[in-house]
PDB file of C-alpha atoms in Angstrom:
ATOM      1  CA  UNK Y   1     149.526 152.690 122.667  1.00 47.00           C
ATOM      2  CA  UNK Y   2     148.097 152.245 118.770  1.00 50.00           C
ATOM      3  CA  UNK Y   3     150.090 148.867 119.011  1.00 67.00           C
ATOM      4  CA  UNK Y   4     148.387 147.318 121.822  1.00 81.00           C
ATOM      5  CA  UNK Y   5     146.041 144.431 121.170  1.00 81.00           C
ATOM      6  CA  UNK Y   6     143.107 144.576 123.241  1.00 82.00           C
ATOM      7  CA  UNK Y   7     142.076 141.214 125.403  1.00 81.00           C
ATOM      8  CA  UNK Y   8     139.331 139.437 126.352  1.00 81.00           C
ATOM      9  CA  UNK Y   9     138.257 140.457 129.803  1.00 80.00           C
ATOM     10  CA  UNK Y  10     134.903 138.827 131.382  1.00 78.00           C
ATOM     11  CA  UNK Y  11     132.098 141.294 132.258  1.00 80.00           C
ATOM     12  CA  UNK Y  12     132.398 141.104 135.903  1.00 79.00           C
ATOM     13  CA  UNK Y  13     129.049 140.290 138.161  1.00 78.00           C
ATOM     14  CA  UNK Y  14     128.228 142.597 141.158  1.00 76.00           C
ATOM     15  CA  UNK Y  15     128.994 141.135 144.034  1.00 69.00           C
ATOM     16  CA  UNK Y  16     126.218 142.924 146.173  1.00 64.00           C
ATOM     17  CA  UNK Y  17     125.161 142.811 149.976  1.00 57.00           C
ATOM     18  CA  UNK Y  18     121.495 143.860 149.177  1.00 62.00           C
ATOM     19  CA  UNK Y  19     119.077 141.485 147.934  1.00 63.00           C
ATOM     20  CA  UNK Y  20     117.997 141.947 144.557  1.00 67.00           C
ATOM     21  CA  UNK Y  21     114.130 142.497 143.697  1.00 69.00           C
ATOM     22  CA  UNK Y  22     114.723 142.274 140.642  1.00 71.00           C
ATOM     23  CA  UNK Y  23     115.736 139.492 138.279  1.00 72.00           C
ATOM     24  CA  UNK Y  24     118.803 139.356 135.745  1.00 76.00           C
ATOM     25  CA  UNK Y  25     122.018 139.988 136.205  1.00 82.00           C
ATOM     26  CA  UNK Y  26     123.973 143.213 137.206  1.00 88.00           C
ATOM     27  CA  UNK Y  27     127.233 144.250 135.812  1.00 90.00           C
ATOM     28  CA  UNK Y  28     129.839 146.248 137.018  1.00 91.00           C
ATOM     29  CA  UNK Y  29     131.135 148.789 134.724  1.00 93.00           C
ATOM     30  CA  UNK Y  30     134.991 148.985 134.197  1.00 93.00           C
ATOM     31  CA  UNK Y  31     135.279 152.909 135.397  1.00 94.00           C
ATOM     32  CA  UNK Y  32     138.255 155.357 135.055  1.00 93.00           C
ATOM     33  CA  UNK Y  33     138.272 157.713 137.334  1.00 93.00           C
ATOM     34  CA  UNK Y  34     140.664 160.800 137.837  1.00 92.00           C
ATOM     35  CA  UNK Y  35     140.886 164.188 139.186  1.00 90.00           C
ATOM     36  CA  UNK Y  36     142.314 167.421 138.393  1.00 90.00           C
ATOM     37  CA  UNK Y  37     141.734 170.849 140.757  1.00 87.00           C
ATOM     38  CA  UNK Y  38     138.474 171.952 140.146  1.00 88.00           C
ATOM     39  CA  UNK Y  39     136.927 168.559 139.410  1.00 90.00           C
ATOM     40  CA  UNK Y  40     136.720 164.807 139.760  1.00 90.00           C
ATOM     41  CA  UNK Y  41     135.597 162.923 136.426  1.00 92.00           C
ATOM     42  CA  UNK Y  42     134.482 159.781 135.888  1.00 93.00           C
ATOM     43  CA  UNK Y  43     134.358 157.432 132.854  1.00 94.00           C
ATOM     44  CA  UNK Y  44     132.055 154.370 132.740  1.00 94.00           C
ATOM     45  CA  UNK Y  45     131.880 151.396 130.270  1.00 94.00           C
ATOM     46  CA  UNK Y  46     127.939 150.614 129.978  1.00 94.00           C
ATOM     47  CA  UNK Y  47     127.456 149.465 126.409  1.00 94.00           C
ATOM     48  CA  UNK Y  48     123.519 149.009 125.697  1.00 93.00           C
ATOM     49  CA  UNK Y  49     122.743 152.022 128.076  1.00 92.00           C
ATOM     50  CA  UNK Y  50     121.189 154.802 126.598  1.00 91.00           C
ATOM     51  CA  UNK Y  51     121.438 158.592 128.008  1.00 89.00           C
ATOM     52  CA  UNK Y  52     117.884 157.937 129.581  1.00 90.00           C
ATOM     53  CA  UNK Y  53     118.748 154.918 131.204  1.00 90.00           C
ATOM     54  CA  UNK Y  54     121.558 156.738 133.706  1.00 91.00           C
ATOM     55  CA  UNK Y  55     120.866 157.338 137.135  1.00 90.00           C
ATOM     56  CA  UNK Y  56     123.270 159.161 139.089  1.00 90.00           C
ATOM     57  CA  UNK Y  57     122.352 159.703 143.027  1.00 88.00           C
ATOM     58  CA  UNK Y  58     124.895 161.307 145.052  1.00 84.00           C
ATOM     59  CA  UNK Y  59     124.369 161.107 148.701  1.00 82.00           C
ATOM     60  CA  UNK Y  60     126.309 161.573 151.464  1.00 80.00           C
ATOM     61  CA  UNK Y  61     129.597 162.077 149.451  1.00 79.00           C
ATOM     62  CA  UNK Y  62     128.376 158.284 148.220  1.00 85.00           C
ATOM     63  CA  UNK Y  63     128.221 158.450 144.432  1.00 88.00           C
ATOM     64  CA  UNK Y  64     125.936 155.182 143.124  1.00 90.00           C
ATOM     65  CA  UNK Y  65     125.652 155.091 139.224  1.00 91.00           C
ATOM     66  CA  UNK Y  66     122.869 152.464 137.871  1.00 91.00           C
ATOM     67  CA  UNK Y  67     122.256 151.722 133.807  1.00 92.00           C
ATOM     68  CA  UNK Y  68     119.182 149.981 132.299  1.00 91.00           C
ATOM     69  CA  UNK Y  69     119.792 148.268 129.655  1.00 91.00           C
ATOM     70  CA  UNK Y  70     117.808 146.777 126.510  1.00 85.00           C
ATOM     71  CA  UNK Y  71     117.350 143.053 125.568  1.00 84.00           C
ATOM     72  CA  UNK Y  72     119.654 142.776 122.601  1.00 87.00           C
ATOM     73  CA  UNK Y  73     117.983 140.983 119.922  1.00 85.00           C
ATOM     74  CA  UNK Y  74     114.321 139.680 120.214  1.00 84.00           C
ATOM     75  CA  UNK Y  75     112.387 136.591 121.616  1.00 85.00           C
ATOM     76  CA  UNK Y  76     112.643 134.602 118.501  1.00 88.00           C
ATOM     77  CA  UNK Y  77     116.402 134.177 117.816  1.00 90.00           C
ATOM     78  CA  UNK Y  78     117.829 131.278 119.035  1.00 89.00           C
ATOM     79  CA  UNK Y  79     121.707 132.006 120.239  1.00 89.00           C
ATOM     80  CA  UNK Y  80     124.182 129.546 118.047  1.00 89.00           C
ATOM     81  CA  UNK Y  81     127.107 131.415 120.335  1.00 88.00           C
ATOM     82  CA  UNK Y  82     126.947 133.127 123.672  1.00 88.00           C
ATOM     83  CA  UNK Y  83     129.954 134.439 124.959  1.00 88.00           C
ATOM     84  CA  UNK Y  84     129.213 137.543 126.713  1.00 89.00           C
ATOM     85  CA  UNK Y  85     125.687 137.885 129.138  1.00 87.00           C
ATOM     86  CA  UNK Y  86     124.184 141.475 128.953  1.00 87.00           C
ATOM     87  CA  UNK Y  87     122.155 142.827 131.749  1.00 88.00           C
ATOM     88  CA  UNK Y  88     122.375 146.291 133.943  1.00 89.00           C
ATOM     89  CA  UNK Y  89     125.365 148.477 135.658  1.00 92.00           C
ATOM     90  CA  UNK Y  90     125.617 149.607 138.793  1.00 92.00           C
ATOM     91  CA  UNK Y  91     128.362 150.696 140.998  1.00 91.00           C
ATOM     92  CA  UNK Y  92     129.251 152.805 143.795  1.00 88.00           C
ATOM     93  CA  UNK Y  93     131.916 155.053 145.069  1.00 88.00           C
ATOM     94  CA  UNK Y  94     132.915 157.123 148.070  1.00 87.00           C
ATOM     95  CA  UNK Y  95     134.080 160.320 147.627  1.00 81.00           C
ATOM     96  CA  UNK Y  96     136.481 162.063 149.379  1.00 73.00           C
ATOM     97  CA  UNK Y  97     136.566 165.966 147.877  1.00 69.00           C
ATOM     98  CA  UNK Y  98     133.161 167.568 148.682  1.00 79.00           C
ATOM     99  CA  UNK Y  99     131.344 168.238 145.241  1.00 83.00           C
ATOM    100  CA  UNK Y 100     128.695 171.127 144.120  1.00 83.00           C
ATOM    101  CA  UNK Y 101     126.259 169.313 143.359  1.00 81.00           C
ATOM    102  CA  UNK Y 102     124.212 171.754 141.388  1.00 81.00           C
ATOM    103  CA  UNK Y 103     126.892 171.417 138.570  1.00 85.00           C
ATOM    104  CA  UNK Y 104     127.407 167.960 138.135  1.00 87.00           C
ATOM    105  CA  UNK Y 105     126.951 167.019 134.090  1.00 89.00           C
ATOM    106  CA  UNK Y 106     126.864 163.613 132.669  1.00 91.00           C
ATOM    107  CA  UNK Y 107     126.890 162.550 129.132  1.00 91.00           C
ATOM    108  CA  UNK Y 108     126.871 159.155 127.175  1.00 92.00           C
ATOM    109  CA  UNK Y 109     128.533 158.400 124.121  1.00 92.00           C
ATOM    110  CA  UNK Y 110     129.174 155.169 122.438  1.00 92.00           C
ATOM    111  CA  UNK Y 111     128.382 153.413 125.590  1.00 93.00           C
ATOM    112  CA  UNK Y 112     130.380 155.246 127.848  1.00 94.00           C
ATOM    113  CA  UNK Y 113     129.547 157.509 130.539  1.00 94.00           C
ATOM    114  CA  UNK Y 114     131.521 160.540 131.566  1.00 94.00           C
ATOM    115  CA  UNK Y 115     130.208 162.320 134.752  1.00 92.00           C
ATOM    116  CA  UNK Y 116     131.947 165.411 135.827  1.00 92.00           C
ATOM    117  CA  UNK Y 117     131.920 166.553 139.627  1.00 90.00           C
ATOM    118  CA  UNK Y 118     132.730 170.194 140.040  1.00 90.00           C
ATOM    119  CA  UNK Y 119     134.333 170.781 143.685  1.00 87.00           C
ATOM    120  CA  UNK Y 120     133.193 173.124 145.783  1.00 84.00           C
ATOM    121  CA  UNK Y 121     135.413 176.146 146.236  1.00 77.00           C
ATOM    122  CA  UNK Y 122     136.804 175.846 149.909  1.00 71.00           C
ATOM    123  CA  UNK Y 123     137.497 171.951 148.876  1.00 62.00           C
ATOM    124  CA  UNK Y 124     139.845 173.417 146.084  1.00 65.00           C
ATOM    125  CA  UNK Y 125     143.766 173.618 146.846  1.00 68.00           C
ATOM    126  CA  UNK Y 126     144.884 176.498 147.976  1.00 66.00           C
ATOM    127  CA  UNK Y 127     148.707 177.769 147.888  1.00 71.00           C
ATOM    128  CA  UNK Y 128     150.268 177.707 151.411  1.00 73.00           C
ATOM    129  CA  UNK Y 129     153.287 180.088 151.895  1.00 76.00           C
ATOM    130  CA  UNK Y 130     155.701 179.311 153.860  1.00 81.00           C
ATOM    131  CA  UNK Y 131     157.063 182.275 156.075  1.00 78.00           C
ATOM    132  CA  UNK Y 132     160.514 181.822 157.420  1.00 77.00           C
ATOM    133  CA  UNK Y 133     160.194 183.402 161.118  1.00 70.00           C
TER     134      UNK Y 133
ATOM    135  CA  UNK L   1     118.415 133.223 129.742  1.00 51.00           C
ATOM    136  CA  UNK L   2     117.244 132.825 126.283  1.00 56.00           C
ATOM    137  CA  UNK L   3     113.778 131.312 125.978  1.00 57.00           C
ATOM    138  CA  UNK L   4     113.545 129.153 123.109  1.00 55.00           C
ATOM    139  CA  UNK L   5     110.216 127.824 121.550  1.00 57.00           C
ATOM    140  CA  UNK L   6     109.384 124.812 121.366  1.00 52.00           C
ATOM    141  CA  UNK L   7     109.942 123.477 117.417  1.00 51.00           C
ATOM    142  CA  UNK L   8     107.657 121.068 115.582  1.00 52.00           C
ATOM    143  CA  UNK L   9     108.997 117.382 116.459  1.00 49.00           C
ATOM    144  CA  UNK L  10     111.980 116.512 117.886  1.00 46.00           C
ATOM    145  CA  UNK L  11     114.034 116.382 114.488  1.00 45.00           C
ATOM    146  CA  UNK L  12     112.285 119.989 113.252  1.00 45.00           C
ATOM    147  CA  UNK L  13     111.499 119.991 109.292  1.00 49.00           C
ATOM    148  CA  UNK L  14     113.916 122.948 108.980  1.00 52.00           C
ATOM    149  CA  UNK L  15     116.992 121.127 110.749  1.00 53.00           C
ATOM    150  CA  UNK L  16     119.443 118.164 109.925  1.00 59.00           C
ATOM    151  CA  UNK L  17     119.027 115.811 112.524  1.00 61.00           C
ATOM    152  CA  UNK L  18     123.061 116.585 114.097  1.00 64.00           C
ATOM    153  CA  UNK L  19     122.236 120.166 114.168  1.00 67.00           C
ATOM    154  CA  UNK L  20     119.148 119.380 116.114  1.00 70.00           C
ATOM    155  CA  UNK L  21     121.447 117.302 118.468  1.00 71.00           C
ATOM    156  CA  UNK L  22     123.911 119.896 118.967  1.00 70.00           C
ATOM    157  CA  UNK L  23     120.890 122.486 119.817  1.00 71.00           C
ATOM    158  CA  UNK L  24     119.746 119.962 122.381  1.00 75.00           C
ATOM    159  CA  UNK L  25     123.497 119.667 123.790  1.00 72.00           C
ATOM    160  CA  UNK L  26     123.615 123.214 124.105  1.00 67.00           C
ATOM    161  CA  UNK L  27     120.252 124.000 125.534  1.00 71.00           C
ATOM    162  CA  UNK L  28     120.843 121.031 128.080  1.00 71.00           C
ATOM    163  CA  UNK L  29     124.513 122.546 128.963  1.00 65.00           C
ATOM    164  CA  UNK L  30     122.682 126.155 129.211  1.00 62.00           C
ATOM    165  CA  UNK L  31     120.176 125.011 131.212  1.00 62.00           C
ATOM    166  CA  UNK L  32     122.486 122.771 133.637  1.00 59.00           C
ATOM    167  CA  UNK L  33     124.273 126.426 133.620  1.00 54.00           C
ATOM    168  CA  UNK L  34     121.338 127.531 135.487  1.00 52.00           C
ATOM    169  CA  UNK L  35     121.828 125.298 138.222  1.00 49.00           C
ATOM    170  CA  UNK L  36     125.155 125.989 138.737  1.00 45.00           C
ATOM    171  CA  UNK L  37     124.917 129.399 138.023  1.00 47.00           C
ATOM    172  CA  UNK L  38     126.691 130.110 135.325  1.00 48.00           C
ATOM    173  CA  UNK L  39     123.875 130.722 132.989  1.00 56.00           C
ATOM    174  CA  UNK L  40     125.255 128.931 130.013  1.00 58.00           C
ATOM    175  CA  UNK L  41     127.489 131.623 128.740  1.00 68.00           C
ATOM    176  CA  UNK L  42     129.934 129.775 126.845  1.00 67.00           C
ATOM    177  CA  UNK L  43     133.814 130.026 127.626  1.00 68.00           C
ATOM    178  CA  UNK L  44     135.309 132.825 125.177  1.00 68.00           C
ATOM    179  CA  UNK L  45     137.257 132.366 122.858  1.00 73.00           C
ATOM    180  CA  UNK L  46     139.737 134.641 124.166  1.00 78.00           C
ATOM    181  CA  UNK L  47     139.892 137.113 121.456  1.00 85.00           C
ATOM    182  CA  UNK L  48     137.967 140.324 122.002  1.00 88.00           C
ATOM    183  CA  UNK L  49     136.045 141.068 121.167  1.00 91.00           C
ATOM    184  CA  UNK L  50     133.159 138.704 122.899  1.00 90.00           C
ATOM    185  CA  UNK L  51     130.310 137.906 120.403  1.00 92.00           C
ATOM    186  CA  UNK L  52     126.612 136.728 120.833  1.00 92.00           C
ATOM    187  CA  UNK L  53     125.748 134.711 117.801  1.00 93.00           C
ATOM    188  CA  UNK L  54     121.974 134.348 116.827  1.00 92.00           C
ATOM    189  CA  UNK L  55     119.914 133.388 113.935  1.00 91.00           C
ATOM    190  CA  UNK L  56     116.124 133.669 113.001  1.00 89.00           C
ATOM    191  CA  UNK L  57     114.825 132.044 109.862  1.00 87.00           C
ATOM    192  CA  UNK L  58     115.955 134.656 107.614  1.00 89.00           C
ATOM    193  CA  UNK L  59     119.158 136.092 108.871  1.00 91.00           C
ATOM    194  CA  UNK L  60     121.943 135.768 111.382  1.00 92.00           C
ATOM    195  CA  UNK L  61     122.542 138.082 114.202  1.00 94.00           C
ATOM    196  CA  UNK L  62     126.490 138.313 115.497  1.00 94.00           C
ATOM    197  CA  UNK L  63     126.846 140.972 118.311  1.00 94.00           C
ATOM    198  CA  UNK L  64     129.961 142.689 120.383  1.00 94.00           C
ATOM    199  CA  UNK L  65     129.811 145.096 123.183  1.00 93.00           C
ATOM    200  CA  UNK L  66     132.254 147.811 122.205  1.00 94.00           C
ATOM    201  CA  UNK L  67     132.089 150.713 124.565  1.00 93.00           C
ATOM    202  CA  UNK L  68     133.896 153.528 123.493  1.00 93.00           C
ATOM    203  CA  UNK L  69     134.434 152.449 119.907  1.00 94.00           C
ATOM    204  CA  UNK L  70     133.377 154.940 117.829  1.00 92.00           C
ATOM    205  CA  UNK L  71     131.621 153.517 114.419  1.00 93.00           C
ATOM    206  CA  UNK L  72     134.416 154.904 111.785  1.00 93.00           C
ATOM    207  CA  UNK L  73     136.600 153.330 114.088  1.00 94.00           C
ATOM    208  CA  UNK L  74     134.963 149.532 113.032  1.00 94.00           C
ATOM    209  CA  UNK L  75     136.018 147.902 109.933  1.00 94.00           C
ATOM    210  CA  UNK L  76     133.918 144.851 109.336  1.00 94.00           C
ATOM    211  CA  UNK L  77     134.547 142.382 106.289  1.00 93.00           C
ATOM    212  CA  UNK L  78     133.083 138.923 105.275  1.00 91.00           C
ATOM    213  CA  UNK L  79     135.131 136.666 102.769  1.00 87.00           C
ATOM    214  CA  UNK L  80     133.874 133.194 101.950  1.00 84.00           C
ATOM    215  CA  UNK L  81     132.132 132.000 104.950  1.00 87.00           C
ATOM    216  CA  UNK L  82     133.927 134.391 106.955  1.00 91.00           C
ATOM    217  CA  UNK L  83     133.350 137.210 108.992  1.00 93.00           C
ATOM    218  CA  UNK L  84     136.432 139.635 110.193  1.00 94.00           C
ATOM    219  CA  UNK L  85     135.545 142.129 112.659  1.00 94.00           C
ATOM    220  CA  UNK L  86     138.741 144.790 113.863  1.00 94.00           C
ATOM    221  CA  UNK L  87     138.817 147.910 114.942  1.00 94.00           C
ATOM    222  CA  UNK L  88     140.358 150.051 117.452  1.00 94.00           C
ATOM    223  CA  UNK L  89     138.988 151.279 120.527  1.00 93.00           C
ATOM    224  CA  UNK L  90     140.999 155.049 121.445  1.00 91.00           C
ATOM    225  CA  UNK L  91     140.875 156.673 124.433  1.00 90.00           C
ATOM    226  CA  UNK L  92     141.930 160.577 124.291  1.00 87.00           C
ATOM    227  CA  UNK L  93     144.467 161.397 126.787  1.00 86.00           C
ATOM    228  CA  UNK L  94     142.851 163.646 129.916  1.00 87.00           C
ATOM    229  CA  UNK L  95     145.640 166.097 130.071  1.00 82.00           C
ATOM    230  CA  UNK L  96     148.768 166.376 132.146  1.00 81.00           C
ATOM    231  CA  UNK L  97     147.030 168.232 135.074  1.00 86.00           C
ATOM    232  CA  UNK L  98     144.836 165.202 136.648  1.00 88.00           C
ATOM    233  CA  UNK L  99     146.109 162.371 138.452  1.00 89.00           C
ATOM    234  CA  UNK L 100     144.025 158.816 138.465  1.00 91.00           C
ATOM    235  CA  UNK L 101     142.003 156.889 141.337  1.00 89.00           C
ATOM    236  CA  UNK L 102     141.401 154.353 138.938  1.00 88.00           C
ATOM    237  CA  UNK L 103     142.256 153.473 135.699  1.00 90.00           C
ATOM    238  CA  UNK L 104     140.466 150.492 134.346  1.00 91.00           C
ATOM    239  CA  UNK L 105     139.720 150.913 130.906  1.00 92.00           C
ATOM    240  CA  UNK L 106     142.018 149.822 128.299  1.00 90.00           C
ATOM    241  CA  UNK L 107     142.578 151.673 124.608  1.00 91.00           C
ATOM    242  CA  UNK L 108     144.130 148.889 121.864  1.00 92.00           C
ATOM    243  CA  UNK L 109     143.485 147.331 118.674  1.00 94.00           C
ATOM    244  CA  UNK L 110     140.923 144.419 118.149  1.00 94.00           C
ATOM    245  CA  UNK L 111     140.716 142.077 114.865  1.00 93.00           C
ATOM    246  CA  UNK L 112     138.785 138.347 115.179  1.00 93.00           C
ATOM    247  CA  UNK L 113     137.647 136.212 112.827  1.00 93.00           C
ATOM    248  CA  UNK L 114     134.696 133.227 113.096  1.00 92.00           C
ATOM    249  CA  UNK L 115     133.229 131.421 110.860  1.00 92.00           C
ATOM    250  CA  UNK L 116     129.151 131.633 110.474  1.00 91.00           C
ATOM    251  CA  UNK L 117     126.977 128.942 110.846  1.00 88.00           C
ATOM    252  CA  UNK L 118     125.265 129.304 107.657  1.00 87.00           C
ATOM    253  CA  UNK L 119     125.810 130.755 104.191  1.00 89.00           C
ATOM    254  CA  UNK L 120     124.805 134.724 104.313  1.00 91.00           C
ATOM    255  CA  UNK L 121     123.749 137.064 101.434  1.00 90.00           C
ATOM    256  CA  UNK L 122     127.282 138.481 101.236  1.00 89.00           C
ATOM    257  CA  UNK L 123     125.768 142.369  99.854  1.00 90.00           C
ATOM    258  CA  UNK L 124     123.073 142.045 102.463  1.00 92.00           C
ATOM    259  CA  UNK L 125     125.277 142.694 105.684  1.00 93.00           C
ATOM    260  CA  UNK L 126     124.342 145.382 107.518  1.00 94.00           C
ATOM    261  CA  UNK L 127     125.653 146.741 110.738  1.00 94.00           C
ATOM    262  CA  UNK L 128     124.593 149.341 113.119  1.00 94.00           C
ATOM    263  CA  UNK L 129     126.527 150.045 116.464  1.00 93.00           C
ATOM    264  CA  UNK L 130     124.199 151.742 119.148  1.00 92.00           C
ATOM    265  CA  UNK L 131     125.068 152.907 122.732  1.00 93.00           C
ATOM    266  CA  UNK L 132     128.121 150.930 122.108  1.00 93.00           C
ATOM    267  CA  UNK L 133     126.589 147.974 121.208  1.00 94.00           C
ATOM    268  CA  UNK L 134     127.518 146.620 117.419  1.00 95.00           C
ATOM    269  CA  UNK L 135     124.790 144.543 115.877  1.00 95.00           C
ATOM    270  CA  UNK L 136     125.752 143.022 112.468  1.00 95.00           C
ATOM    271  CA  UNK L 137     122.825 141.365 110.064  1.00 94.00           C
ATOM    272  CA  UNK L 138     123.724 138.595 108.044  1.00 93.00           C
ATOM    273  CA  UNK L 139     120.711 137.756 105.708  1.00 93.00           C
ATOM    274  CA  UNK L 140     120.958 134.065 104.753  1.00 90.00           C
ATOM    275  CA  UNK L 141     121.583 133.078 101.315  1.00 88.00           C
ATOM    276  CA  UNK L 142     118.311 131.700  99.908  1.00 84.00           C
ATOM    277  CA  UNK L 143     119.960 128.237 100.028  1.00 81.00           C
ATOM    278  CA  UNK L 144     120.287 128.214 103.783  1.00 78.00           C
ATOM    279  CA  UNK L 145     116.954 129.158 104.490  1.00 78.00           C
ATOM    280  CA  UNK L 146     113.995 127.173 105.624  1.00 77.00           C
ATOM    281  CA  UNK L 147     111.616 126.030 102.841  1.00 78.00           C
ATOM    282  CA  UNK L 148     108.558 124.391 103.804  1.00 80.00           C
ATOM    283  CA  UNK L 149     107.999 121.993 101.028  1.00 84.00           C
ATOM    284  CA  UNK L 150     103.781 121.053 100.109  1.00 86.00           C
ATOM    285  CA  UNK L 151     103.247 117.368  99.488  1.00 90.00           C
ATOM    286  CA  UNK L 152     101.178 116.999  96.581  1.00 88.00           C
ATOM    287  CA  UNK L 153      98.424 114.192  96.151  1.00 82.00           C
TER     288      UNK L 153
END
């Protein structure tokens, strides 16, 4: 893995159904998302969002996660180069497992989100035995 | 899109004329980007990772969105008129016990190169990487910056 060279992928552009009130651009983060028995994780790529620009709303069993971000830079530069746009995450998933939602936690380091979704007990897996009659 | 102000005549005191051109060229492509919506981001260079280049009259501004990569984990050099920027972004393996929905996210090793627009204050460079976004300063060398010259009577 060390020996992989990472590549150029373009920040891809929500393609959305709702209007926008809002102008700029929205991103979608590049996610990883995996589960093990007791919870379903997520990891999100939102560079420029800061721990107080996360919203997580889980409704439904719909998870949505949104990330302000910052202008990089200020008003007077003048851009020589511009080869990436920045501007705000969002994205949204459906979730299958039902989830407690009184211990969800979320953290951000470095730009990347990890949320943690506990699942509720009877959603867990439980052992089957098989009896032969 | 960037909002640039308008400069003192049309070949500004602090420019060489074919700079000034190219800055038209640019803002006119950018702002024909608007119209077709693609906003005047330029096409990458395809080496990662993407960089925002800026200036101001005192330094220069080169940016990277690097989610992920911690800041040990960023080695940034400048040689001549040269800037090297390489790294490598890790992700720690989750364990044997979950099984993905998605995986999306991609662990390697970066290194690019680009040349800078101006001479820089080589000991000046600074570089701070916040929320996953690198910034890197580049003061310019007191050669490439603007002087305002008086005319004397």
């Amino acid at each position: 893995m060390a020996d992989k060279e990472l590549l150029v992928r373009e920040k891809q552009e929500l393609q959305t159904d709702a209007e926008q009130t809002r102008p700029g651009v929205v991103f979608t983060p590049a996610v990883d998302i995996f589960e093990s028995d007791k919870e379903i994780s997520v990891l999100a790529d939102m560079p420029g969002v800061a721990s107080d620009g996360v919203t997580i709303d889980l409704h439904n069993d719909e998870l949505k996660i949104t990330g302000e971000v910052d202008p990089q830079g200020s008003e007077n530069e003048t851009y020589l180069l511009r080869e990436y746009e920045s501007g705000r995450f969002h994205r949204h998933f459906s979730l299958s497992d039902r989830i407690d939602q009184n211990k969800i936690s979320a953290s951000m380091k470095d730009g990347v989100l990890r949320l943690v979704l506990p699942k509720v007990e009877k959603a867990k897996p439980r052992k089957i035995e098989v009896t032969s009659a | 899109m960037a909002v640039v102000r308008w400069k003192p005549g049309l070949f500004g005191w602090h420019r060489d004329p074919f700079s000034e051109m190219d800055r038209l060229r640019r803002e006119m492509n950018s702002l024909l980007g608007t119209f077709t919506g693609r906003r005047g981001v330029a096409p990458t260079a395809g080496v990662f990772p993407a960089l925002n280049v800026s200036d101001d009259e005192s330094n220069l501004y080169v940016r990277a969105e690097l989610p992920g990569v911690a800041p040990e984990d960023i080695e940034i050099t400048t040689k001549e008129n040269n800037l090297i920027i390489k790294g490598e972004r890790k992700i720690a393996a989750e364990g044997e016990k979950v099984s993905y929905h998605r995986r999306e996210r991609e662990a390697g090793t970066f290194r690019r190169i680009i040349s800078l627009p101006s001479r820089v204050d080589a000991n000046k460079v600074t570089a701070v990487s916040r929320n996953g976004v690198l910034t890197i300063t580049l003061p310019k060398a007191a050669e490439a910056k603007p002087r305002q010259i008086k005319v004397k009577t």
